[in-house]
Coordinates of C-alpha atoms in Angstrom, one line a residue:
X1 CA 33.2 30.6 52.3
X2 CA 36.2 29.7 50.3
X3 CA 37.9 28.4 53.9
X4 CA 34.6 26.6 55.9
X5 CA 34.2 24.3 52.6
X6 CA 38.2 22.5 53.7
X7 CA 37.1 22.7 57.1
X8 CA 33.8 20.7 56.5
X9 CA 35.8 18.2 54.3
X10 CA 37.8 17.7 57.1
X11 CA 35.5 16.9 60.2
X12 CA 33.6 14.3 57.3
X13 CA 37.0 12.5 56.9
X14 CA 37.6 12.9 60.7
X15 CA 34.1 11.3 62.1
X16 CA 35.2 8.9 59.3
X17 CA 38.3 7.7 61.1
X18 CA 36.9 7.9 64.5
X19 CA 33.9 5.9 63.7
X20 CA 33.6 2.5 64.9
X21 CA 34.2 -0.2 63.2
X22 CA 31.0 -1.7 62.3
X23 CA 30.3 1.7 60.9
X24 CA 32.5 2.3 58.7
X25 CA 32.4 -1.4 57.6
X26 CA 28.8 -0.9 56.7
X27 CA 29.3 2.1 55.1
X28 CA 31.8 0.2 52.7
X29 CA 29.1 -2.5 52.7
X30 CA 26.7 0.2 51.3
X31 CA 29.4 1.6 48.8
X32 CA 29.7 -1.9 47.5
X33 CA 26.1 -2.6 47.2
X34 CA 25.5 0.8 45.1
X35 CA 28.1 -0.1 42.6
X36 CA 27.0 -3.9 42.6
X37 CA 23.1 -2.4 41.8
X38 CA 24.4 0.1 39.3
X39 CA 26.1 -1.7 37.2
X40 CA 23.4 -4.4 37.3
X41 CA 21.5 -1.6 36.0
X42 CA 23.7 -1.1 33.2
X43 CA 23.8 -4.6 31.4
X44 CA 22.1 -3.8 28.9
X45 CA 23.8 -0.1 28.6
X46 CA 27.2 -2.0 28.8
X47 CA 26.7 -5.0 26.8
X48 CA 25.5 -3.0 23.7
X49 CA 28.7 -0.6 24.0
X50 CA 30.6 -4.3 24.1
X51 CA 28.9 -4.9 20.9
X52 CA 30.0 -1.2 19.1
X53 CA 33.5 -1.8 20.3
X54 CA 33.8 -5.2 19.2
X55 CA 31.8 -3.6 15.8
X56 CA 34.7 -1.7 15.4
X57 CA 37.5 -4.0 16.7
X58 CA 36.6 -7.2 14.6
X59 CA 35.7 -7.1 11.0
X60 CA 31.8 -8.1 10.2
X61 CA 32.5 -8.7 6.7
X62 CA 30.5 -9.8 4.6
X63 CA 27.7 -8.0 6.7
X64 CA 27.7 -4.4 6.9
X65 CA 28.8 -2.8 10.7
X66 CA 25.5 -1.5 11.3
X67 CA 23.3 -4.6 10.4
X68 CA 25.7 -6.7 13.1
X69 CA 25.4 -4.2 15.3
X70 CA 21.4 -4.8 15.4
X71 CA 21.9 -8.3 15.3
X72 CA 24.3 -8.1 18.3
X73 CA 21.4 -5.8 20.2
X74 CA 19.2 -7.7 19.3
X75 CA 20.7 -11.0 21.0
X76 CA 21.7 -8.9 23.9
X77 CA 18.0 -7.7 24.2
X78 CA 17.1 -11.4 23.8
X79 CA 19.5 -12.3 26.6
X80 CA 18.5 -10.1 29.0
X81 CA 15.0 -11.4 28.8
X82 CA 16.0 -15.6 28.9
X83 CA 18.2 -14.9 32.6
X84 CA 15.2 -12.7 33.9
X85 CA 17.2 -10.0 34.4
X86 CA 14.4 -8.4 32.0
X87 CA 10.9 -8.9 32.3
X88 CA 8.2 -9.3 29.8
X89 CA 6.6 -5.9 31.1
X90 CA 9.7 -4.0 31.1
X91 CA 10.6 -5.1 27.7
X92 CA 6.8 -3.2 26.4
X93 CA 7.6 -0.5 27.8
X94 CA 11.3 -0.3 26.5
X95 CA 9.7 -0.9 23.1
X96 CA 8.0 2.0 24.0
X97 CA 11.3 3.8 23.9
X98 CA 12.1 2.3 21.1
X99 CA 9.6 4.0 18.7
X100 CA 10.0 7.5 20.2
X101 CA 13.8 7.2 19.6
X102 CA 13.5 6.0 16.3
X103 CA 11.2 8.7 15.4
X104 CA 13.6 11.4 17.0
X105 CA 16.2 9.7 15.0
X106 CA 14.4 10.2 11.9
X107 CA 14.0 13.8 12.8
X108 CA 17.6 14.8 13.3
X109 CA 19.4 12.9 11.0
X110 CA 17.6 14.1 7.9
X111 CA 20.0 16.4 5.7
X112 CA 17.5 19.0 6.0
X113 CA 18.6 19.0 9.6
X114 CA 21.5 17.6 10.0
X115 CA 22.6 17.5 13.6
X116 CA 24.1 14.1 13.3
X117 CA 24.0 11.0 10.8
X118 CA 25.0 7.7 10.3
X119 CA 27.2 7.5 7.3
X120 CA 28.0 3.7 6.9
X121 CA 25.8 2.1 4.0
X122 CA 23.2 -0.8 6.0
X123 CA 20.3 -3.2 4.7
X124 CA 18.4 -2.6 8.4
X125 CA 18.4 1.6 7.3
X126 CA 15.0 3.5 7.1
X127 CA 15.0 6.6 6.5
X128 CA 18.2 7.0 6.8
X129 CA 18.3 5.7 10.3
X130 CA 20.3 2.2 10.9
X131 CA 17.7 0.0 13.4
X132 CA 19.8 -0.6 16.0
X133 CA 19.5 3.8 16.9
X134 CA 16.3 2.6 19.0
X135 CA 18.2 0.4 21.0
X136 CA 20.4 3.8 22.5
X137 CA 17.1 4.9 23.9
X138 CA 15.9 1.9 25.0
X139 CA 19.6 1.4 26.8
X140 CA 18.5 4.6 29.0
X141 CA 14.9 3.1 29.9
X142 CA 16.2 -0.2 30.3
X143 CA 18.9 1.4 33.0
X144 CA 15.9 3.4 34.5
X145 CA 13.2 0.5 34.8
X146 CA 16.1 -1.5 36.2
X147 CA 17.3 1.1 38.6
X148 CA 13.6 1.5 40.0
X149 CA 13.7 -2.2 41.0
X150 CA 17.0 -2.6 42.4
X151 CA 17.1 0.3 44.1
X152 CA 13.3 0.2 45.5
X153 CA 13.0 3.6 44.3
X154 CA 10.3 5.7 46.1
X155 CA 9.1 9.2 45.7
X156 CA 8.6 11.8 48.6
X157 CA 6.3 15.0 47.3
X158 CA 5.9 14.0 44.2
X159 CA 4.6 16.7 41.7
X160 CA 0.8 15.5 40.1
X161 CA 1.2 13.1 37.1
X162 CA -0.5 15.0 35.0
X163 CA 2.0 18.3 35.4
X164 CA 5.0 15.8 34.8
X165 CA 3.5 14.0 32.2
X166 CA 2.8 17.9 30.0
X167 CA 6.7 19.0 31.0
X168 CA 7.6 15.4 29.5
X169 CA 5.5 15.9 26.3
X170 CA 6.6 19.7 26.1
X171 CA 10.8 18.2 25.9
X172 CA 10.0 15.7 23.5
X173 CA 8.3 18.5 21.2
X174 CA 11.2 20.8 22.1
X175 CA 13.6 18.6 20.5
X176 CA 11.9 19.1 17.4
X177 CA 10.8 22.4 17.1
X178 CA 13.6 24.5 18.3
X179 CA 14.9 23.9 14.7
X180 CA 12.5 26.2 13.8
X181 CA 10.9 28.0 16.9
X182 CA 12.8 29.2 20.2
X183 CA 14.9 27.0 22.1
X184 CA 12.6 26.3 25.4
X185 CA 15.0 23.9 26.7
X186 CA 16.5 26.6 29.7
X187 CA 12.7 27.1 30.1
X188 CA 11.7 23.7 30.7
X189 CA 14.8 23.3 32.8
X190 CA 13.6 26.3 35.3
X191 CA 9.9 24.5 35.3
X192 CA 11.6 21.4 36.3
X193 CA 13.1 22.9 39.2
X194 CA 9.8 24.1 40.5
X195 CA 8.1 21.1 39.6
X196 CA 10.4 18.7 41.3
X197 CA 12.0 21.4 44.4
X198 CA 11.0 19.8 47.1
X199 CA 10.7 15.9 45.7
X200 CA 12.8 13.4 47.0
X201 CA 14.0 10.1 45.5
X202 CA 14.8 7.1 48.2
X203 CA 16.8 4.2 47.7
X204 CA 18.2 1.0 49.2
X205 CA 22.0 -0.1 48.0
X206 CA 22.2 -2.7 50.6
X207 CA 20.0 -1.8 54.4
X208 CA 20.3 1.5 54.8
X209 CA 17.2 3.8 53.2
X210 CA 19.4 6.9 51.4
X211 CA 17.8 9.6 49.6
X212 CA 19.0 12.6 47.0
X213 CA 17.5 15.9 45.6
X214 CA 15.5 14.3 42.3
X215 CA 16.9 17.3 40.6
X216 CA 20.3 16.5 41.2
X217 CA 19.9 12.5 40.3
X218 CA 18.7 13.8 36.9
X219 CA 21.9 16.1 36.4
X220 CA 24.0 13.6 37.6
X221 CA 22.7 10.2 35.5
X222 CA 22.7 13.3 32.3
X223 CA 26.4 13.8 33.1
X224 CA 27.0 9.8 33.0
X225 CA 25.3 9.9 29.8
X226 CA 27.3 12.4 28.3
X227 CA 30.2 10.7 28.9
X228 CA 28.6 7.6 27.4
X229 CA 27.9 9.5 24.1
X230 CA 31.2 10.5 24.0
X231 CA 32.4 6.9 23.7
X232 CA 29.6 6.2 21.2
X233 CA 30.4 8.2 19.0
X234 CA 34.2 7.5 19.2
X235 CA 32.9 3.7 18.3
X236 CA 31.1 5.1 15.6
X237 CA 27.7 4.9 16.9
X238 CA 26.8 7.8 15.2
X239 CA 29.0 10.7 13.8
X240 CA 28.3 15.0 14.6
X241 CA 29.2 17.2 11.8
X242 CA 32.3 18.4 13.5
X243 CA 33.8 14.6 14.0
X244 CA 33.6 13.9 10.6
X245 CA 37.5 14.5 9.8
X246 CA 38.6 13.7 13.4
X247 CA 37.0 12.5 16.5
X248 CA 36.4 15.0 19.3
X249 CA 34.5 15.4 22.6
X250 CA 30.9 16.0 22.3
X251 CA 30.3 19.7 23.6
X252 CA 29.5 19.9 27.7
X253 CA 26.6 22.0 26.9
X254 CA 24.8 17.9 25.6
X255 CA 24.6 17.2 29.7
X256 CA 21.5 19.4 30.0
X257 CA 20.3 17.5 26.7
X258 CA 20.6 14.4 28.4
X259 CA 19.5 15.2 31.3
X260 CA 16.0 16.8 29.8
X261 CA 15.8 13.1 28.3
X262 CA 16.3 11.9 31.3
X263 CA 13.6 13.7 32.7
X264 CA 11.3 12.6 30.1
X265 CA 12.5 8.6 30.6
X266 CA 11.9 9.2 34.1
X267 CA 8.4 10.7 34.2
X268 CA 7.1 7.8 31.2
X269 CA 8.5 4.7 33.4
X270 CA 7.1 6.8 36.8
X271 CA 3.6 7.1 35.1
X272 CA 3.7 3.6 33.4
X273 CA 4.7 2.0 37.0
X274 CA 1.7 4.1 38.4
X275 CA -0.6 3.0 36.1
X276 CA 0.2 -0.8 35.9
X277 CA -0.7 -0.3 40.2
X278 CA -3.8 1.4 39.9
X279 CA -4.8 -1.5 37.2
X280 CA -3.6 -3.9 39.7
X281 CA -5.7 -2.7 42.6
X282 CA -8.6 -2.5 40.2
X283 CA -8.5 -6.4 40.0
X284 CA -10.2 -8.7 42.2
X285 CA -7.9 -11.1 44.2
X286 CA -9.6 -13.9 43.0
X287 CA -9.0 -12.6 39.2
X288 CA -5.2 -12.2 40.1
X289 CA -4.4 -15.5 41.5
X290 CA -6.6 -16.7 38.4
X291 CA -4.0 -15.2 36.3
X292 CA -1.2 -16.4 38.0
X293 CA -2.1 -20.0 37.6
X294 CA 0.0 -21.8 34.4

């Protein structure tokens, strides 16, 4: 095994070189495209870790870091919506996101919990929880929602809704209550697996229809999140009980955290995209382009 796995590597690279041209210029075309669409993706994502960094680089005085923070999100958010690259339907669901973030927030940060906090003193707190914390989870639904329509995401052997939708509810809960009742998150991960085994996701960087393993697109976008959580908290988005003398990297073991959130994202922007069709087929014609008019 240890010898075929070179081997392989090397007839890739081979039918690589000996392609034609036009190939291998498209496949560079493709390459391009994905990056181009991802990082479209990201704006928000990026432009609110331009707004910790420059938190942290620039001094906000008089105004507490966490209160310009939220302004600066808050702008951002604002921005995204004026140049369309948000639109007013996405930004209801990513308030959505906003609530259940701030709520898990809430949860965690309490001293009778304790796996993070936010130490810095802030007018926007409540309940210990500085305002801009719902904009992190909105940042992952924002990336998701504009992923979907970039990429013209489609689903092959989808699981039923409803079975997604009770896995999605059962990691939310589990976030909570394995403070006080088993962990279920290996669980959940092994009922993932079987849920989503056969499903594939499609997607378009430039002509070319690709596809990937769903399972593995969650893993993967969990893993980029991970290593975005490490820079957050070396901006000090947000502080772990074991960075509070020195920073340090978040422990490995947070992918499959972030990847069960992921999941949960995923499934709520699936079902919400689902449901906004159905409503749409259930209008006449003549009631849509009524709608439409100004």
């Amino acid at each position: 095994m240890t010898l075929r796995f070179p081997m392989a590597n090397i007839r890739v690279l081979r039918a690589w070189l000996t392609a034609p041209h036009t190939v291998r210029a498209d496949a560079l075309r493709e390459f391009l495209w994905f990056g181009l669409k991802e990082a479209v993706s990201c704006s928000f994502a990026g432009g609110f870790f331009l707004v910790l960094a420059a938190s942290r680089a620039l001094s906000t005085a008089p105004l507490p870091r966490y209160d310009a923070i939220l302004l600066g999100a808050i702008a951002l958010q604002a921005a995204m919506l004026w140049t369309g690259l948000e639109t007013r339907d996405e930004l209801k669901a990513i308030c959505l996101f906003h609530l259940l973030g701030f709520a898990l927030e809430a949860f965690k940060s309490n001293p009778a919990i304790g796996s993070w906090n936010y130490p810095e003193f802030a007018y926007s707190k409540l309940l210990g929880v500085p305002l801009y914390a719902g904009f992190m989870y909105a940042a992952v639904a924002s990336y998701m929602i504009q992923a979907w329509r970039h990429f013209d995401l489609r689903l092959h052997d989808a699981p039923d809704p409803r079975r997604s939708a009770a896995v999605a509810i059962a990691i939310y809960a589990n976030f909570f209550t394995h403070h006080f009742l088993p962990d279920l998150r290996w669980l959940l991960a092994l009922l993932l697996l079987g849920l989503y085994r056969r499903t594939r996701v499609y997607f378009t960087p430039w002509r070319r229809r690709l596809w990937m393993p769903l399972p593995l697109a969650f893993v993967l976008i969990g893993f980029f999140l991970w290593l975005a959580e490490n820079a957050a908290t070396f901006l000090g988005a947000w502080t772990y009980p074991d960075q509070h003398l020195s920073w340090r990297m978040v422990h490995a073991g947070k992918i499959g955290s972030w990847a069960l959130l992921v999941v949960m994202t995923f499934v709520i922007v699936a079902d919400l995209k689902g449901l906004k069709q159905r409503l749409h087929r259930a209008v006449p014609p003549a009631a849509r382009i009524g709608r439409q008019a100004p």
